Coordinates of C-alpha atoms and ligand atoms in Angstrom, one line a residue:
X1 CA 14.7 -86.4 20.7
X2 CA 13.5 -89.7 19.9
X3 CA 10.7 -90.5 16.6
X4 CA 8.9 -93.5 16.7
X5 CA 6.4 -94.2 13.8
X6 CA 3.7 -96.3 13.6
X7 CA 1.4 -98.2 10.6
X8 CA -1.8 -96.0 12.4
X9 CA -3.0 -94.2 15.3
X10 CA -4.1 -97.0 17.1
X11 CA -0.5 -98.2 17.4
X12 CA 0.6 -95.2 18.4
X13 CA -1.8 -94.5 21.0
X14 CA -0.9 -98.2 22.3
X15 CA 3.0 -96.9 22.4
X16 CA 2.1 -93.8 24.4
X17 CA 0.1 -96.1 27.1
X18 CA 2.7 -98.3 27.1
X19 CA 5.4 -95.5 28.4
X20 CA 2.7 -94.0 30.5
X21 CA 1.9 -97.2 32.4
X22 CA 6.0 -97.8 32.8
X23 CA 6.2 -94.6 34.1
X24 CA 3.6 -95.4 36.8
X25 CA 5.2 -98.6 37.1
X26 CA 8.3 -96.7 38.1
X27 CA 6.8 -94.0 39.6
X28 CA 3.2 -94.9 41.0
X29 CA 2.9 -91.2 42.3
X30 CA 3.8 -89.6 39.2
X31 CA 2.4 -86.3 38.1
X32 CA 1.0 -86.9 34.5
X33 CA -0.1 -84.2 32.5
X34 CA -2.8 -84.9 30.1
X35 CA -4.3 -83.8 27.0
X36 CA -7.5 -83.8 25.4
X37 CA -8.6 -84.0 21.6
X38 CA -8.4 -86.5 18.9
X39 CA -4.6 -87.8 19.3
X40 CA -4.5 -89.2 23.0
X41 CA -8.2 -91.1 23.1
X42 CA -6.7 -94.5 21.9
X43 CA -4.1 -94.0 24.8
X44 CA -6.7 -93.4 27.4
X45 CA -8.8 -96.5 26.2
X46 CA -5.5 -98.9 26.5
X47 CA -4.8 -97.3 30.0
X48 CA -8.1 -98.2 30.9
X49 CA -7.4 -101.7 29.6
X50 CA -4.4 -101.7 31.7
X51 CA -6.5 -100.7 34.5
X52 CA -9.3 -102.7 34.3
X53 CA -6.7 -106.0 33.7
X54 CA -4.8 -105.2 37.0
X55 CA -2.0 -104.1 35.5
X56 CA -1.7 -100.3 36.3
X57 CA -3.2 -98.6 39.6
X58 CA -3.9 -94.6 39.5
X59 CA -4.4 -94.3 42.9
X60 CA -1.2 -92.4 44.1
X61 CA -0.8 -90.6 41.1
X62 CA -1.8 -86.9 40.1
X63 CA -3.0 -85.2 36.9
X64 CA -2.7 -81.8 35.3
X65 CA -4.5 -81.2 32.2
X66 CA -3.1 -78.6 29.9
X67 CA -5.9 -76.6 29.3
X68 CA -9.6 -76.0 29.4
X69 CA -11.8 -73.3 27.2
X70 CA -13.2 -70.1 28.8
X71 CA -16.7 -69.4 29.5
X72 CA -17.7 -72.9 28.9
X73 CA -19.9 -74.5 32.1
X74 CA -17.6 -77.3 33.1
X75 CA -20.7 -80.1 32.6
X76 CA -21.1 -78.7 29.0
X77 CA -20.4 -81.7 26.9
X78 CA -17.3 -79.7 24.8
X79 CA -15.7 -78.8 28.0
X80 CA -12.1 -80.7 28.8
X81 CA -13.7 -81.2 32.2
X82 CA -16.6 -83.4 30.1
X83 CA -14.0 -85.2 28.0
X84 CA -11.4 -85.9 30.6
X85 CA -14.4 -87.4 32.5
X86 CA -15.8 -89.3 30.3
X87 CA -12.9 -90.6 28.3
X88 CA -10.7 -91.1 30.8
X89 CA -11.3 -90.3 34.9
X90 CA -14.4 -92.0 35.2
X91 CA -13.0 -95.4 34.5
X92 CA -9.6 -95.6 36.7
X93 CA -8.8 -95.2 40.0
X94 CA -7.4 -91.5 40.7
X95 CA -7.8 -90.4 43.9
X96 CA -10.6 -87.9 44.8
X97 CA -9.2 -84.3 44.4
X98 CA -6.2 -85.8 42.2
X99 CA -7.0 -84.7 39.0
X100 CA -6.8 -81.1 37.9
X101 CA -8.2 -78.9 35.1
X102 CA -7.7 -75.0 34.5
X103 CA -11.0 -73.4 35.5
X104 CA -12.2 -71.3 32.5
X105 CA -14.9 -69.8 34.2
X106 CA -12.8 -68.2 37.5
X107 CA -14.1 -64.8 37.7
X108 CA -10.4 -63.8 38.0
X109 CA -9.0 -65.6 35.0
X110 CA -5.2 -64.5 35.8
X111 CA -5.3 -65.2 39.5
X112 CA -6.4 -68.8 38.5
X113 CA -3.4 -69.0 36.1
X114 CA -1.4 -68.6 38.9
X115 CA -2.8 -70.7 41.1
X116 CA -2.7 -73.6 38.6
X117 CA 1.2 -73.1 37.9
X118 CA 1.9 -73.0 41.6
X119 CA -0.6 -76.2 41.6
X120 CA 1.8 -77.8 39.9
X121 CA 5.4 -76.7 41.2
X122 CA 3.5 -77.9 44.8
X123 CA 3.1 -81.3 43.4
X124 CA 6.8 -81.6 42.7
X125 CA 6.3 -80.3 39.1
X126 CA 5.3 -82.8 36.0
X127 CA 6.9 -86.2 35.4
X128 CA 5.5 -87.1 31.9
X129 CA 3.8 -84.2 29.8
X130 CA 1.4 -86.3 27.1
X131 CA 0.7 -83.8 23.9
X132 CA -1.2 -83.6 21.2
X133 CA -0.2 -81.1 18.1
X134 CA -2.5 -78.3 16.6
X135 CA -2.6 -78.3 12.6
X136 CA -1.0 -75.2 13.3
X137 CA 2.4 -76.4 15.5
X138 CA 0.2 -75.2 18.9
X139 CA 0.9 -77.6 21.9
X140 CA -1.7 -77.3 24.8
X141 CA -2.9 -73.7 23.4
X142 CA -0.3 -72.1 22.7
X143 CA -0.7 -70.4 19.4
X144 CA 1.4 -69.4 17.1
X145 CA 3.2 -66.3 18.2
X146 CA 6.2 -64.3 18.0
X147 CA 7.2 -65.2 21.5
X148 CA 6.8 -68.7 24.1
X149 CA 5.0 -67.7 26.8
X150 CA 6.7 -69.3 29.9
X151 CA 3.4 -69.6 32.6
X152 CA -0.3 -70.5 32.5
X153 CA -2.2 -68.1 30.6
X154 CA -5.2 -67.2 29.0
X155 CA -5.5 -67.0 24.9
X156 CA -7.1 -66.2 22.0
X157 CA -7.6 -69.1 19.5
X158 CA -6.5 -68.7 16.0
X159 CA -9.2 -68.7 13.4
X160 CA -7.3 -72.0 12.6
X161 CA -7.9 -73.6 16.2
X162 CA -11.5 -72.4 16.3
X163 CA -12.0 -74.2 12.8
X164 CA -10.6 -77.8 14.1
X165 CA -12.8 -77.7 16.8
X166 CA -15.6 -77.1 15.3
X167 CA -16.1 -80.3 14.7
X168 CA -17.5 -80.9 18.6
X169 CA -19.4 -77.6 18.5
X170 CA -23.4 -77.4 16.7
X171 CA -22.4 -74.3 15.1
X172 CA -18.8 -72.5 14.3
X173 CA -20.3 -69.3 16.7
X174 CA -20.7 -71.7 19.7
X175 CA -16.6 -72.4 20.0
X176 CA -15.1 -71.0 22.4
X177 CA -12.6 -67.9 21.5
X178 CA -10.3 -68.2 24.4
X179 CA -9.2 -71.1 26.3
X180 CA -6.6 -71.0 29.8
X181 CA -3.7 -73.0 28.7
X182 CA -0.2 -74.3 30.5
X183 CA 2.4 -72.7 29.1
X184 CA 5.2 -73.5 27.1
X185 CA 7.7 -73.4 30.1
X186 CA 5.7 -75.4 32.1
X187 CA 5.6 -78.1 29.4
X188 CA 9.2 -78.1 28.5
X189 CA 9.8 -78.4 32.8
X190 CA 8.2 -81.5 32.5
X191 CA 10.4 -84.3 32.9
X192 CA 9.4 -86.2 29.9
X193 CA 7.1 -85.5 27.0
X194 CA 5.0 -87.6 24.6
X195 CA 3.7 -85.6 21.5
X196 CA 1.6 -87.9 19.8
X197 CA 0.8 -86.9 16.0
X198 CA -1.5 -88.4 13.5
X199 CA -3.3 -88.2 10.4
X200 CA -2.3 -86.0 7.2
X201 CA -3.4 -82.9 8.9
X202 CA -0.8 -83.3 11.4
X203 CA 1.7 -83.8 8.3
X204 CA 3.6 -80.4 8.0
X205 CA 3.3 -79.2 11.9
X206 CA 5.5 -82.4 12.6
X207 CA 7.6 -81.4 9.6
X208 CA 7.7 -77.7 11.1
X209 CA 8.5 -78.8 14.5
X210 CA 11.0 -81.4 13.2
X211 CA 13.0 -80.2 10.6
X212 CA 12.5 -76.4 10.7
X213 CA 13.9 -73.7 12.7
X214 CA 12.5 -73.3 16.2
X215 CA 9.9 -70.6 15.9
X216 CA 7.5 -69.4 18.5
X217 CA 5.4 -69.6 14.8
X218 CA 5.3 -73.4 15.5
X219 CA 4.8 -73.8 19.0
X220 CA 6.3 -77.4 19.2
X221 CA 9.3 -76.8 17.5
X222 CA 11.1 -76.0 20.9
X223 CA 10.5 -79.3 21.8
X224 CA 13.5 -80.2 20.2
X225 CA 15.4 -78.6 22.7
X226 CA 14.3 -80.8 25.7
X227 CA 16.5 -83.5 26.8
X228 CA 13.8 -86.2 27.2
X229 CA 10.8 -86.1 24.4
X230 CA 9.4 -88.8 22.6
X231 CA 7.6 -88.0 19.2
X232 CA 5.0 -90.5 18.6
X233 CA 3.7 -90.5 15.1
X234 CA 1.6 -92.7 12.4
X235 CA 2.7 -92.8 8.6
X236 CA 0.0 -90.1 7.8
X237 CA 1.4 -87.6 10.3
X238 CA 5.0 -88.5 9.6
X239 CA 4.2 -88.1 5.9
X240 CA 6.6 -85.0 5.5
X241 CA 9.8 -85.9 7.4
Ligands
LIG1 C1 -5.7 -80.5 23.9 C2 -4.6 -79.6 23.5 C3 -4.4 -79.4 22.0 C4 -4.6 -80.6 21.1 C5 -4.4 -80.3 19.7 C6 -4.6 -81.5 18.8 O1 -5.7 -80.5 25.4 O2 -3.9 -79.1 24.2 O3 -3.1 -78.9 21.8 O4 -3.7 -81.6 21.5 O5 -5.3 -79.3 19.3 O6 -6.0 -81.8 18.9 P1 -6.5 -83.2 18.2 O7 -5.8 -84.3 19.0 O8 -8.0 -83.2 18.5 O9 -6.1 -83.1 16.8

């Protein structure tokens, strides 16, 4: 486990574009897997920076996103499809049919869960897994819990998660209550992970997930346990360790 911590989020978000774009480098046919939110937007803006100055090329690579919320139409403008689109896909060069997103409105929620987990073990599995952290230790949506759940699955948000994001909603009622999200197996198979954490809200999830036992109660703490993760953090976030 590696902790790198930065003056502020923008430097952060640099740091995790820079180990992105070296992965590419390396790799040009990497599978990424992405997050939305807060955390990884000044990371998509430098990739597109990177992009637009020749330096990095999306073409052979592929993208999983963690998760998407249920019952949302996909062109709704608080749907991951929405925000992957417009702050990230529509400005570099994936390939058509390259990037993927759970589909929260499959009639057969379950059977899409699948599908998206055998998605991924079809594209040779993930290279680099890029996270954000919930105020409550989740990682994609994984909630707290008294287990991991291993596969793709659908959940229930915490009264927690559906207060964060109310922020993007017009009214508290309109946030979704479940969400499809990668599971924590399929994150820790990922060859390498990112977690990106900033602000003081962040503060005592990262301290959890650091420094506490690992506990299903904070998702990321099992982290810790895989051989190749990076934790990217500003002051504020770091605030606790
Ligand atoms: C998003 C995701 C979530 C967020 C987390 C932090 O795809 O999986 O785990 O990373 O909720 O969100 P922000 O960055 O908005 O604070």
């Amino acid at each position: 486990m590696q902790i790198h911590r930065y003056a502020n989020a923008q430097q952060a978000g640099q740091a995790a574009a820079i180990l992105i774009g070296a992965q590419l480098l390396r790799k040009p046919d990497s599978v990424l897997g992405l997050a939305t939110g807060s955390s990884p937007v000044p990371t998509y803006q430098q990739l597109i920076r990177m992009f637009r100055g020749g330096v990095l090329n999306f073409s052979a690579a592929i993208a999983f996103n963690l998760d998407e919320y249920c019952h949302l139409p996909e062109d709704h403008p608080c749907s991951y499809h929405h925000f992957m689109r417009e702050k990230f896909f529509r400005y570099v060069n994936f390939a058509a049919g390259h990037t993927h997103i759970p589909n929260g409105n499959a009639e057969d929620l379950t059977a899409e869960c699948a599908r998206y987990d055998q998605k991924i073990i079809k594209a040779g599995g993930i290279d680099l897994q890029l996270l954000g952290i919930g105020r409550n230790g989740h990682i994609g949506f994984n909630e707290p819990s008294d287990q991991f759940v291993y596969g793709c699955h659908v959940v229930k948000l915490t009264q927690s998660t559906i207060q964060a994001n109310r922020r993007f909603f017009d009214r508290e009622e309109d946030v979704p209550r479940e969400a499809v999200s990668l599971g924590v197996g399929s994150i820790m198979n990922a060859k390498s992970v990112l977690l990106i954490a900033t602000g003081s809200d962040k503060a005592e999830a990262v301290r959890k997930a650091i420094l506490e036992d690992i506990d299903p109660c904070t998702q990321a703490s099992i982290l810790r346990t895989h051989p190749n993760v990076i934790f990217l953090l500003d002051e504020a976030a770091a605030s606790q360790l």
